[in-house]
Short mmCIF file of C-alpha atoms in Angstrom, two decimals:
data_model
loop_
_atom_site.label_atom_id
_atom_site.label_comp_id
_atom_site.label_asym_id
_atom_site.label_seq_id
_atom_site.Cartn_x
_atom_site.Cartn_y
_atom_site.Cartn_z
CA UNK F 942 -100.97 -96.50 184.96
CA UNK F 943 -98.42 -94.08 186.43
CA UNK F 944 -97.56 -90.97 184.36
CA UNK F 945 -94.44 -91.28 182.22
CA UNK F 946 -91.36 -89.36 183.33
CA UNK F 947 -90.02 -86.90 180.78
CA UNK F 948 -86.75 -84.98 180.98
CA UNK F 949 -85.64 -81.89 179.07
CA UNK F 950 -82.22 -81.16 177.63
CA UNK F 951 -81.40 -77.63 176.49
CA UNK F 952 -78.22 -76.41 174.86
CA UNK F 953 -77.26 -72.95 173.69
CA UNK F 954 -76.43 -72.88 170.00
CA UNK F 955 -74.14 -70.32 168.38
CA UNK F 956 -77.05 -68.82 166.46
CA UNK F 957 -78.67 -67.96 169.83
CA UNK F 958 -82.09 -67.94 168.20
CA UNK F 959 -83.65 -70.04 170.93
CA UNK F 960 -82.20 -69.65 174.41
CA UNK F 961 -81.88 -72.47 176.92
CA UNK F 962 -84.62 -70.82 178.98
CA UNK F 963 -86.98 -70.85 175.99
CA UNK F 964 -86.15 -74.47 175.22
CA UNK F 965 -86.91 -75.48 178.80
CA UNK F 966 -90.11 -73.42 178.90
CA UNK F 967 -91.45 -74.95 175.68
CA UNK F 968 -90.35 -78.42 176.72
CA UNK F 969 -92.16 -78.04 180.04
CA UNK F 970 -95.28 -76.97 178.18
CA UNK F 971 -95.08 -80.11 176.02
CA UNK F 972 -94.76 -82.30 179.12
CA UNK F 973 -97.80 -80.64 180.72
CA UNK F 974 -99.92 -80.96 177.56
CA UNK F 975 -99.17 -84.68 177.38
CA UNK F 976 -99.63 -85.29 181.13
CA UNK F 977 -96.01 -86.43 181.46
CA UNK F 978 -94.34 -86.11 184.85
CA UNK F 979 -91.48 -83.66 184.44
CA UNK F 980 -88.24 -85.07 185.80
CA UNK F 981 -84.72 -83.66 185.55
CA UNK F 982 -83.87 -80.62 183.44
CA UNK F 983 -80.40 -80.64 181.91
CA UNK F 984 -78.60 -77.83 180.10
CA UNK F 985 -75.18 -77.02 178.68
CA UNK F 986 -73.73 -73.95 177.04
CA UNK F 987 -70.98 -75.49 174.94
CA UNK F 988 -70.70 -77.05 171.51
CA UNK F 989 -71.93 -80.58 170.81
CA UNK F 990 -69.69 -81.20 167.79
CA UNK F 991 -66.72 -83.54 167.63
CA UNK F 992 -64.48 -80.45 167.46
CA UNK F 993 -65.61 -79.18 170.87
CA UNK F 994 -62.80 -78.45 173.30
CA UNK F 995 -65.10 -78.24 176.30
CA UNK F 996 -67.00 -81.04 177.92
CA UNK F 997 -70.76 -81.10 178.50
CA UNK F 998 -71.35 -82.05 182.12
CA UNK F 999 -75.15 -82.17 181.94
CA UNK F 1000 -75.20 -84.20 178.72
CA UNK F 1001 -72.94 -86.77 180.39
CA UNK F 1002 -75.25 -86.75 183.42
CA UNK F 1003 -78.27 -87.25 181.16
CA UNK F 1004 -76.64 -90.27 179.49
CA UNK F 1005 -75.95 -91.73 182.92
CA UNK F 1006 -79.60 -91.31 183.92
CA UNK F 1007 -80.69 -92.80 180.58
CA UNK F 1008 -78.64 -95.94 181.24
CA UNK F 1009 -80.09 -96.11 184.74
CA UNK F 1010 -83.64 -96.06 183.30
CA UNK F 1011 -84.60 -92.93 185.26
CA UNK F 1012 -86.90 -91.56 182.54
CA UNK F 1013 -88.92 -92.72 179.55
CA UNK F 1014 -89.06 -89.62 177.31
CA UNK F 1015 -86.33 -87.18 176.28
CA UNK F 1016 -87.49 -83.74 175.12
CA UNK F 1017 -85.17 -81.88 172.73
CA UNK F 1018 -85.70 -78.58 170.94
CA UNK F 1019 -84.17 -80.19 167.85
CA UNK F 1020 -81.78 -83.13 167.31
CA UNK F 1021 -78.76 -80.86 166.82
CA UNK F 1022 -79.14 -79.55 170.37
CA UNK F 1023 -78.58 -83.08 171.62
CA UNK F 1024 -75.48 -84.09 169.69
CA UNK F 1025 -73.67 -83.02 166.53
CA UNK F 1026 -71.16 -85.87 166.67
CA UNK F 1027 -72.70 -88.63 164.54
CA UNK F 1028 -71.13 -91.71 166.20
CA UNK F 1029 -72.15 -90.65 169.72
CA UNK F 1030 -75.63 -89.58 168.50
CA UNK F 1031 -76.23 -92.97 166.88
CA UNK F 1032 -74.96 -94.73 170.00
CA UNK F 1033 -77.42 -92.75 172.11
CA UNK F 1034 -80.26 -93.66 169.72
CA UNK F 1035 -79.31 -97.34 169.99
CA UNK F 1036 -79.55 -97.14 173.77
CA UNK F 1037 -82.94 -95.44 173.52
CA UNK F 1038 -84.13 -98.21 171.19
CA UNK F 1039 -82.88 -100.90 173.53
CA UNK F 1040 -84.55 -99.34 176.58
CA UNK F 1041 -87.72 -98.11 174.89
CA UNK F 1042 -86.97 -94.45 175.57
CA UNK F 1043 -88.74 -92.11 173.17
CA UNK F 1044 -87.57 -88.70 171.94
CA UNK F 1045 -89.87 -85.71 171.52
CA UNK F 1046 -88.57 -83.04 169.11
CA UNK F 1047 -90.25 -79.72 169.82
CA UNK F 1048 -89.60 -78.14 166.41
CA UNK F 1049 -91.09 -81.21 164.67
CA UNK F 1050 -93.97 -81.43 167.18
CA UNK F 1051 -93.51 -85.17 167.15
CA UNK F 1052 -92.69 -88.04 169.50
CA UNK F 1053 -90.19 -90.49 167.96
CA UNK F 1054 -89.80 -94.13 168.97
CA UNK F 1055 -86.43 -95.61 167.94
CA UNK F 1056 -87.96 -99.09 167.88
CA UNK F 1057 -89.92 -97.98 164.79
CA UNK F 1058 -87.72 -98.21 161.69
CA UNK F 1059 -89.03 -95.00 160.09
CA UNK F 1060 -88.50 -92.99 163.29
CA UNK F 1061 -85.01 -94.47 163.68
CA UNK F 1062 -84.13 -93.53 160.09
CA UNK F 1063 -85.42 -89.96 160.51
CA UNK F 1064 -83.40 -89.32 163.69
CA UNK F 1065 -80.24 -90.82 162.20
CA UNK F 1066 -80.64 -88.63 159.10
CA UNK F 1067 -81.17 -85.57 161.31
CA UNK F 1068 -77.96 -86.48 163.15
CA UNK F 1069 -76.13 -86.83 159.84
CA UNK F 1070 -77.30 -83.38 158.75
CA UNK F 1071 -76.22 -81.86 162.08
CA UNK F 1072 -72.80 -83.49 161.90
CA UNK F 1073 -72.36 -82.32 158.29
CA UNK F 1074 -73.19 -78.73 159.25
CA UNK F 1075 -70.70 -79.01 162.11
CA UNK F 1076 -67.99 -80.21 159.71
CA UNK F 1077 -68.67 -77.27 157.36
CA UNK F 1078 -68.61 -74.80 160.24
CA UNK F 1079 -65.30 -76.20 161.46
CA UNK F 1080 -63.80 -75.98 157.96
CA UNK F 1081 -64.88 -72.34 157.63
CA UNK F 1082 -63.49 -71.61 161.06
CA UNK F 1083 -60.13 -73.21 160.23
CA UNK F 1084 -59.90 -71.29 156.96
CA UNK F 1085 -60.71 -68.03 158.70
CA UNK F 1086 -58.18 -68.82 161.43
CA UNK F 1087 -55.51 -69.60 158.81
CA UNK F 1088 -56.29 -66.34 157.00
CA UNK F 1089 -56.00 -64.30 160.21
CA UNK F 1090 -52.70 -66.00 161.00
CA UNK F 1091 -51.21 -65.23 157.57
CA UNK F 1092 -52.27 -61.61 157.98
CA UNK F 1093 -50.79 -61.51 161.48
CA UNK F 1094 -54.08 -60.52 163.08
CA UNK F 1095 -54.82 -61.36 166.74
CA UNK F 1096 -56.85 -64.40 167.68
CA UNK F 1097 -58.25 -65.66 170.95
CA UNK F 1098 -57.96 -64.01 174.33
CA UNK F 1099 -56.04 -60.76 174.51
CA UNK F 1100 -52.61 -61.22 176.08
CA UNK F 1101 -51.12 -59.46 179.10
CA UNK F 1102 -49.29 -56.38 177.85
CA UNK F 1103 -51.96 -55.56 175.27
CA UNK F 1104 -55.54 -54.34 175.02
CA UNK F 1105 -57.92 -55.13 172.19
CA UNK F 1106 -59.34 -52.13 170.35
CA UNK F 1107 -62.47 -52.20 168.22
CA UNK F 1108 -62.07 -51.00 164.62
CA UNK F 1109 -64.95 -49.12 163.02
CA UNK F 1110 -65.60 -47.63 159.61
CA UNK F 1111 -66.71 -44.04 158.98
CA UNK F 1112 -70.30 -45.00 159.82
CA UNK F 1113 -69.36 -46.53 163.17
CA UNK F 1114 -69.80 -50.14 162.03
CA UNK F 1115 -67.57 -52.82 163.52
CA UNK F 1116 -65.07 -54.03 160.91
CA UNK F 1117 -62.51 -55.81 163.07
CA UNK F 1118 -60.11 -55.22 165.92
CA UNK F 1119 -56.44 -54.77 166.68
CA UNK F 1120 -54.19 -55.11 169.73
CA UNK F 1121 -52.26 -52.19 171.11
CA UNK F 1122 -49.70 -52.03 173.92
CA UNK F 1123 -50.66 -51.24 177.52
CA UNK F 1124 -47.57 -49.24 178.59
CA UNK F 1125 -47.46 -50.22 182.28
CA UNK F 1126 -47.96 -53.92 181.52
CA UNK F 1127 -45.43 -53.90 178.69
CA UNK F 1128 -42.89 -52.34 181.05
CA UNK F 1129 -43.34 -55.27 183.45
CA UNK F 1130 -42.40 -57.63 180.60
CA UNK F 1131 -39.40 -55.52 179.55
CA UNK F 1132 -38.20 -55.18 183.15
CA UNK F 1133 -38.50 -58.92 183.72
CA UNK F 1134 -36.51 -59.64 180.56
CA UNK F 1135 -33.75 -57.24 181.62
CA UNK F 1136 -33.49 -58.66 185.12
CA UNK F 1137 -33.54 -62.38 184.33
CA UNK F 1138 -31.03 -61.91 181.49
CA UNK F 1139 -28.83 -60.09 184.01
CA UNK F 1140 -28.88 -63.17 186.22
CA UNK F 1141 -31.72 -62.49 188.69
CA UNK F 1142 -34.09 -65.28 189.68
CA UNK F 1143 -37.75 -65.21 188.75
CA UNK F 1144 -38.51 -65.37 192.44
CA UNK F 1145 -36.75 -62.07 193.14
CA UNK F 1146 -38.47 -60.38 190.19
CA UNK F 1147 -41.85 -61.64 191.41
CA UNK F 1148 -41.15 -60.33 194.89
CA UNK F 1149 -40.26 -56.89 193.52
CA UNK F 1150 -43.41 -56.71 191.39
CA UNK F 1151 -45.63 -57.69 194.29
CA UNK F 1152 -43.98 -55.21 196.65
CA UNK F 1153 -44.84 -52.46 194.13
CA UNK F 1154 -48.45 -53.68 193.98
CA UNK F 1155 -48.30 -54.74 190.31
CA UNK F 1156 -51.23 -57.05 189.52
CA UNK F 1157 -50.80 -60.19 187.43
CA UNK F 1158 -53.14 -61.09 184.52
CA UNK F 1159 -55.33 -62.89 187.08
CA UNK F 1160 -55.75 -59.70 189.10
CA UNK F 1161 -53.87 -61.22 192.04
CA UNK F 1162 -50.22 -60.97 193.12
CA UNK F 1163 -47.66 -62.46 190.76
CA UNK F 1164 -46.26 -65.98 191.06
CA UNK F 1165 -43.19 -67.37 189.32
CA UNK F 1166 -45.38 -69.73 187.28
CA UNK F 1167 -47.61 -66.95 185.97
CA UNK F 1168 -44.71 -64.65 185.13
CA UNK F 1169 -42.91 -67.47 183.32
CA UNK F 1170 -46.01 -68.12 181.20
CA UNK F 1171 -46.16 -64.46 180.20
CA UNK F 1172 -42.48 -64.31 179.31
CA UNK F 1173 -42.61 -67.39 177.06
CA UNK F 1174 -45.24 -65.90 174.74
CA UNK F 1175 -44.00 -65.28 171.20
CA UNK F 1176 -46.43 -62.39 170.83
CA UNK F 1177 -44.16 -60.33 173.15
CA UNK F 1178 -41.74 -60.12 170.21
CA UNK F 1179 -44.50 -59.37 167.70
CA UNK F 1180 -44.58 -62.92 166.32
CA UNK F 1181 -47.76 -64.69 165.22
CA UNK F 1182 -48.03 -68.33 166.30
CA UNK F 1183 -50.51 -70.62 164.60
CA UNK F 1184 -51.03 -74.37 165.05
CA UNK F 1185 -47.95 -74.60 167.20
CA UNK F 1186 -45.57 -72.75 164.88
CA UNK F 1187 -44.47 -69.15 164.39
CA UNK F 1188 -45.85 -68.26 160.97
CA UNK F 1189 -44.56 -64.72 160.63
CA UNK F 1190 -44.73 -61.18 161.90
CA UNK F 1191 -47.81 -60.12 163.82
CA UNK F 1192 -49.88 -57.04 163.06
CA UNK F 1193 -49.36 -55.69 166.57
CA UNK F 1194 -46.37 -53.74 167.88
CA UNK F 1195 -43.74 -55.88 169.66
CA UNK F 1196 -42.92 -55.22 173.31
CA UNK F 1197 -39.28 -56.12 172.74
CA UNK F 1198 -37.17 -57.45 169.84
CA UNK F 1199 -36.89 -61.05 168.66
CA UNK F 1200 -33.33 -61.47 169.87
CA UNK F 1201 -34.32 -60.52 173.42
CA UNK F 1202 -37.23 -62.93 173.28
CA UNK F 1203 -35.08 -65.79 172.01
CA UNK F 1204 -32.61 -65.29 174.87
CA UNK F 1205 -35.41 -65.11 177.46
CA UNK F 1206 -37.03 -68.32 176.17
CA UNK F 1207 -33.68 -70.14 176.08
CA UNK F 1208 -32.97 -69.08 179.65
CA UNK F 1209 -36.38 -69.95 181.10
CA UNK F 1210 -36.58 -73.35 179.36
CA UNK F 1211 -33.04 -74.40 180.30
CA UNK F 1212 -33.40 -77.73 182.20
CA UNK F 1213 -30.53 -76.75 184.48
CA UNK F 1214 -32.54 -73.73 185.59
CA UNK F 1215 -35.86 -75.53 186.14
CA UNK F 1216 -34.40 -78.49 188.03
CA UNK F 1217 -31.44 -76.93 189.82
CA UNK F 1218 -31.19 -76.43 193.57
CA UNK F 1219 -31.87 -72.71 193.24
CA UNK F 1220 -35.32 -73.36 191.79
CA UNK F 1221 -38.19 -72.03 193.85
CA UNK F 1222 -39.97 -75.37 194.03
CA UNK F 1223 -36.82 -77.09 195.33
CA UNK F 1224 -36.59 -74.70 198.30
CA UNK F 1225 -40.19 -75.22 199.35
CA UNK F 1226 -41.14 -78.11 201.60
CA UNK F 1227 -44.92 -77.65 201.66
CA UNK F 1228 -47.60 -77.61 198.97
CA UNK F 1229 -49.06 -74.15 199.60
CA UNK F 1230 -46.15 -72.20 201.14
CA UNK F 1231 -45.91 -68.91 199.28
CA UNK F 1232 -48.99 -69.81 197.22
CA UNK F 1233 -51.90 -69.60 199.67
CA UNK F 1234 -52.83 -66.04 200.63
CA UNK F 1235 -54.24 -64.46 203.74
CA UNK F 1236 -57.86 -63.37 203.38
CA UNK F 1237 -57.28 -60.56 205.86
CA UNK F 1238 -54.19 -58.75 204.54
CA UNK F 1239 -53.31 -60.49 201.27
CA UNK F 1240 -49.83 -61.68 202.24
CA UNK F 1241 -48.65 -65.20 201.52
CA UNK F 1242 -48.83 -68.06 204.02
CA UNK F 1243 -45.99 -70.20 205.33
CA UNK F 1244 -45.94 -73.34 207.47
CA UNK F 1245 -45.26 -73.06 211.17
CA UNK F 1246 -43.87 -76.43 212.32
CA UNK F 1247 -45.73 -78.51 214.87
CA UNK F 1248 -44.65 -78.68 218.47
CA UNK F 1249 -45.56 -80.00 221.89
CA UNK F 1250 -46.67 -77.47 224.50
CA UNK F 1251 -47.42 -78.57 228.09
CA UNK F 1252 -47.98 -82.11 226.88
CA UNK F 1253 -50.35 -81.01 224.10
CA UNK F 1254 -49.44 -81.66 220.47
CA UNK F 1255 -49.74 -78.57 218.26
CA UNK F 1256 -50.00 -79.59 214.62
CA UNK F 1257 -48.25 -77.70 211.76
CA UNK F 1258 -50.30 -74.87 210.30
CA UNK F 1259 -50.27 -72.36 207.47
CA UNK F 1260 -49.69 -68.93 209.03
CA UNK F 1261 -49.91 -65.48 207.42
CA UNK F 1262 -46.49 -63.83 206.93
CA UNK F 1263 -47.99 -60.34 207.05
CA UNK F 1264 -50.50 -59.81 209.84
CA UNK F 1265 -49.79 -63.17 211.55
CA UNK F 1266 -53.44 -63.26 212.60
CA UNK F 1267 -54.75 -65.91 210.20
CA UNK F 1268 -53.70 -69.53 210.43
CA UNK F 1269 -55.17 -72.95 209.64
CA UNK F 1270 -54.02 -76.48 210.28
CA UNK F 1271 -51.81 -77.59 207.39
CA UNK F 1272 -53.32 -81.03 206.83
CA UNK F 1273 -56.88 -79.68 206.96
CA UNK F 1274 -56.17 -76.97 204.37
CA UNK F 1275 -54.45 -79.39 202.01
CA UNK F 1276 -57.31 -81.81 202.59
CA UNK F 1277 -59.59 -79.24 200.94
CA UNK F 1278 -57.24 -78.22 198.12
CA UNK F 1279 -55.82 -81.55 196.93
CA UNK F 1280 -59.12 -83.37 196.18
CA UNK F 1281 -60.33 -80.36 194.18
CA UNK F 1282 -57.09 -80.25 192.17
CA UNK F 1283 -57.22 -83.98 191.44
CA UNK F 1284 -60.88 -83.76 190.42
CA UNK F 1285 -60.07 -80.87 188.07
CA UNK F 1286 -57.21 -82.83 186.52
CA UNK F 1287 -59.51 -85.74 185.68
CA UNK F 1288 -61.93 -83.54 183.69
CA UNK F 1289 -61.89 -83.76 179.88
CA UNK F 1290 -60.27 -80.33 179.53
CA UNK F 1291 -57.54 -81.03 182.11
CA UNK F 1292 -54.73 -80.66 179.56
CA UNK F 1293 -56.16 -77.37 178.27
CA UNK F 1294 -56.47 -76.01 181.83
CA UNK F 1295 -52.77 -76.67 182.49
CA UNK F 1296 -51.44 -75.30 179.19
CA UNK F 1297 -49.51 -72.05 179.24
CA UNK F 1298 -51.50 -69.80 176.94
CA UNK F 1299 -51.97 -72.38 174.11
CA UNK F 1300 -54.65 -74.77 175.39
CA UNK F 1301 -56.02 -75.82 172.00
CA UNK F 1302 -52.58 -76.70 170.64
CA UNK F 1303 -51.68 -78.53 173.86
CA UNK F 1304 -54.78 -80.72 173.54
CA UNK F 1305 -54.02 -81.37 169.88
CA UNK F 1306 -50.41 -82.33 170.62
CA UNK F 1307 -51.42 -84.55 173.53
CA UNK F 1308 -53.86 -86.43 171.29
CA UNK F 1309 -51.26 -86.76 168.52
CA UNK F 1310 -48.71 -88.23 170.93
CA UNK F 1311 -51.26 -90.63 172.43
CA UNK F 1312 -52.41 -91.82 169.00
CA UNK F 1313 -48.87 -92.33 167.70
CA UNK F 1314 -47.81 -94.11 170.87
CA UNK F 1315 -50.77 -96.45 170.53
CA UNK F 1316 -49.66 -97.31 167.00
CA UNK F 1317 -46.12 -97.95 168.19
CA UNK F 1318 -47.43 -100.25 170.90
CA UNK F 1319 -49.55 -102.14 168.37
CA UNK F 1320 -46.50 -102.61 166.16
CA UNK F 1321 -44.51 -103.99 169.09
CA UNK F 1322 -47.35 -106.37 169.97
CA UNK F 1323 -47.60 -107.43 166.33
CA UNK F 1324 -43.90 -108.31 166.27
CA UNK F 1325 -44.25 -110.20 169.55
CA UNK F 1326 -47.12 -112.37 168.30
CA UNK F 1327 -45.61 -112.87 164.84
CA UNK F 1328 -48.07 -110.87 162.74
CA UNK F 1329 -45.45 -108.25 161.84
CA UNK F 1330 -41.87 -108.61 160.68
CA UNK F 1331 -38.88 -106.83 162.21
CA UNK F 1332 -38.52 -104.78 159.02
CA UNK F 1333 -42.13 -103.60 159.23
CA UNK F 1334 -41.66 -102.56 162.85
CA UNK F 1335 -38.44 -100.70 162.01
CA UNK F 1336 -40.19 -98.78 159.24
CA UNK F 1337 -43.06 -97.83 161.54
CA UNK F 1338 -40.68 -96.73 164.29
CA UNK F 1339 -38.53 -94.73 161.87
CA UNK F 1340 -41.58 -92.75 160.77
CA UNK F 1341 -43.41 -92.31 164.06
CA UNK F 1342 -40.71 -91.90 166.71
CA UNK F 1343 -39.26 -88.62 165.28
CA UNK F 1344 -42.81 -87.24 165.02
CA UNK F 1345 -43.57 -88.22 168.61
CA UNK F 1346 -40.32 -86.65 169.83
CA UNK F 1347 -41.10 -83.40 167.98
CA UNK F 1348 -44.66 -83.30 169.31
CA UNK F 1349 -43.48 -83.97 172.85
CA UNK F 1350 -40.87 -81.23 172.60
CA UNK F 1351 -43.48 -78.72 171.45
CA UNK F 1352 -45.93 -79.94 174.09
CA UNK F 1353 -43.31 -79.21 176.75
CA UNK F 1354 -43.30 -75.54 175.69
CA UNK F 1355 -47.03 -75.38 176.46
CA UNK F 1356 -46.43 -76.27 180.10
CA UNK F 1357 -45.76 -73.68 182.82
CA UNK F 1358 -43.39 -76.19 184.49
CA UNK F 1359 -41.81 -79.47 183.37
CA UNK F 1360 -44.00 -82.47 184.18
CA UNK F 1361 -47.20 -80.51 184.80
CA UNK F 1362 -49.12 -81.80 181.77
CA UNK F 1363 -48.33 -85.40 182.75
CA UNK F 1364 -50.73 -85.15 185.70
CA UNK F 1365 -53.94 -84.65 183.69
CA UNK F 1366 -56.10 -87.66 182.89
CA UNK F 1367 -58.39 -90.31 184.41
CA UNK F 1368 -55.62 -91.60 186.71
CA UNK F 1369 -54.74 -88.13 188.03
CA UNK F 1370 -54.96 -89.25 191.66
CA UNK F 1371 -52.15 -91.78 191.23
CA UNK F 1372 -50.05 -89.40 189.14
CA UNK F 1373 -50.53 -86.61 191.68
CA UNK F 1374 -49.42 -88.84 194.54
CA UNK F 1375 -46.25 -89.82 192.64
CA UNK F 1376 -45.39 -86.30 191.38
CA UNK F 1377 -42.54 -84.24 192.89
CA UNK F 1378 -43.60 -81.40 195.16
CA UNK F 1379 -42.43 -78.72 192.70
CA UNK F 1380 -44.71 -80.15 190.02
CA UNK F 1381 -47.67 -80.31 192.42
CA UNK F 1382 -47.05 -76.69 193.41
CA UNK F 1383 -46.89 -75.59 189.77
CA UNK F 1384 -50.23 -77.32 189.11
CA UNK F 1385 -51.89 -75.55 192.04
CA UNK F 1386 -50.55 -72.16 190.93
CA UNK F 1387 -51.73 -72.75 187.38
CA UNK F 1388 -55.25 -73.89 188.26
CA UNK F 1389 -56.34 -71.86 191.26
CA UNK F 1390 -55.92 -69.02 193.71
CA UNK F 1391 -56.09 -70.26 197.32
CA UNK F 1392 -57.13 -67.80 200.02
CA UNK F 1393 -57.37 -68.68 203.72
CA UNK F 1394 -60.09 -66.57 205.30
CA UNK F 1395 -60.19 -65.29 208.88
CA UNK F 1396 -62.81 -66.82 211.18
CA UNK F 1397 -63.97 -66.26 214.71
CA UNK F 1398 -62.22 -67.91 217.63
CA UNK F 1399 -63.23 -71.36 218.79
CA UNK F 1400 -64.84 -74.20 216.93
CA UNK F 1401 -63.29 -76.78 214.65
CA UNK F 1402 -61.94 -76.43 211.14
CA UNK F 1403 -64.45 -75.15 208.59
CA UNK F 1404 -63.56 -75.98 204.99
CA UNK F 1405 -65.43 -72.85 203.90
CA UNK F 1406 -62.55 -70.84 205.36
CA UNK F 1407 -60.45 -72.04 202.41
CA UNK F 1408 -61.61 -70.11 199.36
CA UNK F 1409 -60.76 -71.51 195.93
CA UNK F 1410 -60.93 -69.30 192.83
CA UNK F 1411 -60.35 -71.21 189.62
CA UNK F 1412 -58.01 -69.52 187.16
CA UNK F 1413 -59.35 -71.69 184.33
CA UNK F 1414 -62.79 -73.04 185.28
CA UNK F 1415 -64.00 -76.27 183.70
CA UNK F 1416 -65.28 -75.69 180.18
CA UNK F 1417 -63.86 -72.18 179.95
#
């Protein structure tokens, strides 16, 4: 009889008591002691609870291999490392029972067979305990987050214009932190406010900042999209936002006053400004013009039109506007960039990656809109097939439609450009193809930094000459 194939799944827990490396090492030892053939090793570093904002690529890959019958034993450090979401854990157990796949739990030193009622009950109860602990952790986290918001304390990643400072007591023990202004970064925000309120375009402000060598939050030259994101942040005016609403004054010093901020936000979110002919996106005819950068001198790239020379067709190419010594065929470069963008948009955290500084709220709003819209559709179907009266449908619409409109309006403020968030989802390829060029460009600027590297003369196009640096990597 051939040896059984066992796979290992490791996941880093917040308590960090047992690292992924230790889980894999101990799991490998178990496989060797039982003469099992060690197959794939899977690992993830993100949460397994239903509250997780990040996906788990290796867990999804493991489930795919499970359904393809590629192994017979799954080795886990403990059940909670597999899944802390009870419905998905029970579904996985049902598939193991159906396929005869057994689960070895290292901490229990036991091999479980889901076809045995007692083993099934034990694993389900373990999953229930894990899910319950996850619910309690989430509740504590929400309460702590609410408390910090009421007190105006900072939360999440430190914003451009500020630095986070560690607070210590007289014995040097960490007791918290506070944000303080970075003078040179704050001056960029104040200068931008002054100039755009005086009538200058974001494009001209960006050009001036880049000519002075001022780095953006990404550490690269500024773009209009990035600068707009920075200027829309309520924290610039010393306001604390929580769960999509301004809840009061923040504990940090404002960069400028609330009146200035209100006027800046009104100006930058004016539809006439974002869709008018003077908009940057409307003046660009190519996806990466002014976005892609030269890997030799750092200047932006523009498209040199195609031509015919001595009977030979010369195709359009992206050419450096600084040194003029780096250029790549336009279609080939976009053939590298576009598939990566579309793939990124289809990932579970696509909405969060596109959000302008408030990814968690953007995801929450997106889910709220989708759920409410589904209920509205069900009501319409119910009226069509006679299971609901017109009065019932009117009551449902009267309650849900204003909520949906409010959620959509707030969701729009999370986007760096109108229409950007609409591109995320399983059908991103179709949405991308139908999107206006200015929306596509805003998506590229939000997700990645594109650099076209110099190469030696001769030879065909090498996709490695197009370097992609993700601004918000998957699961970050």
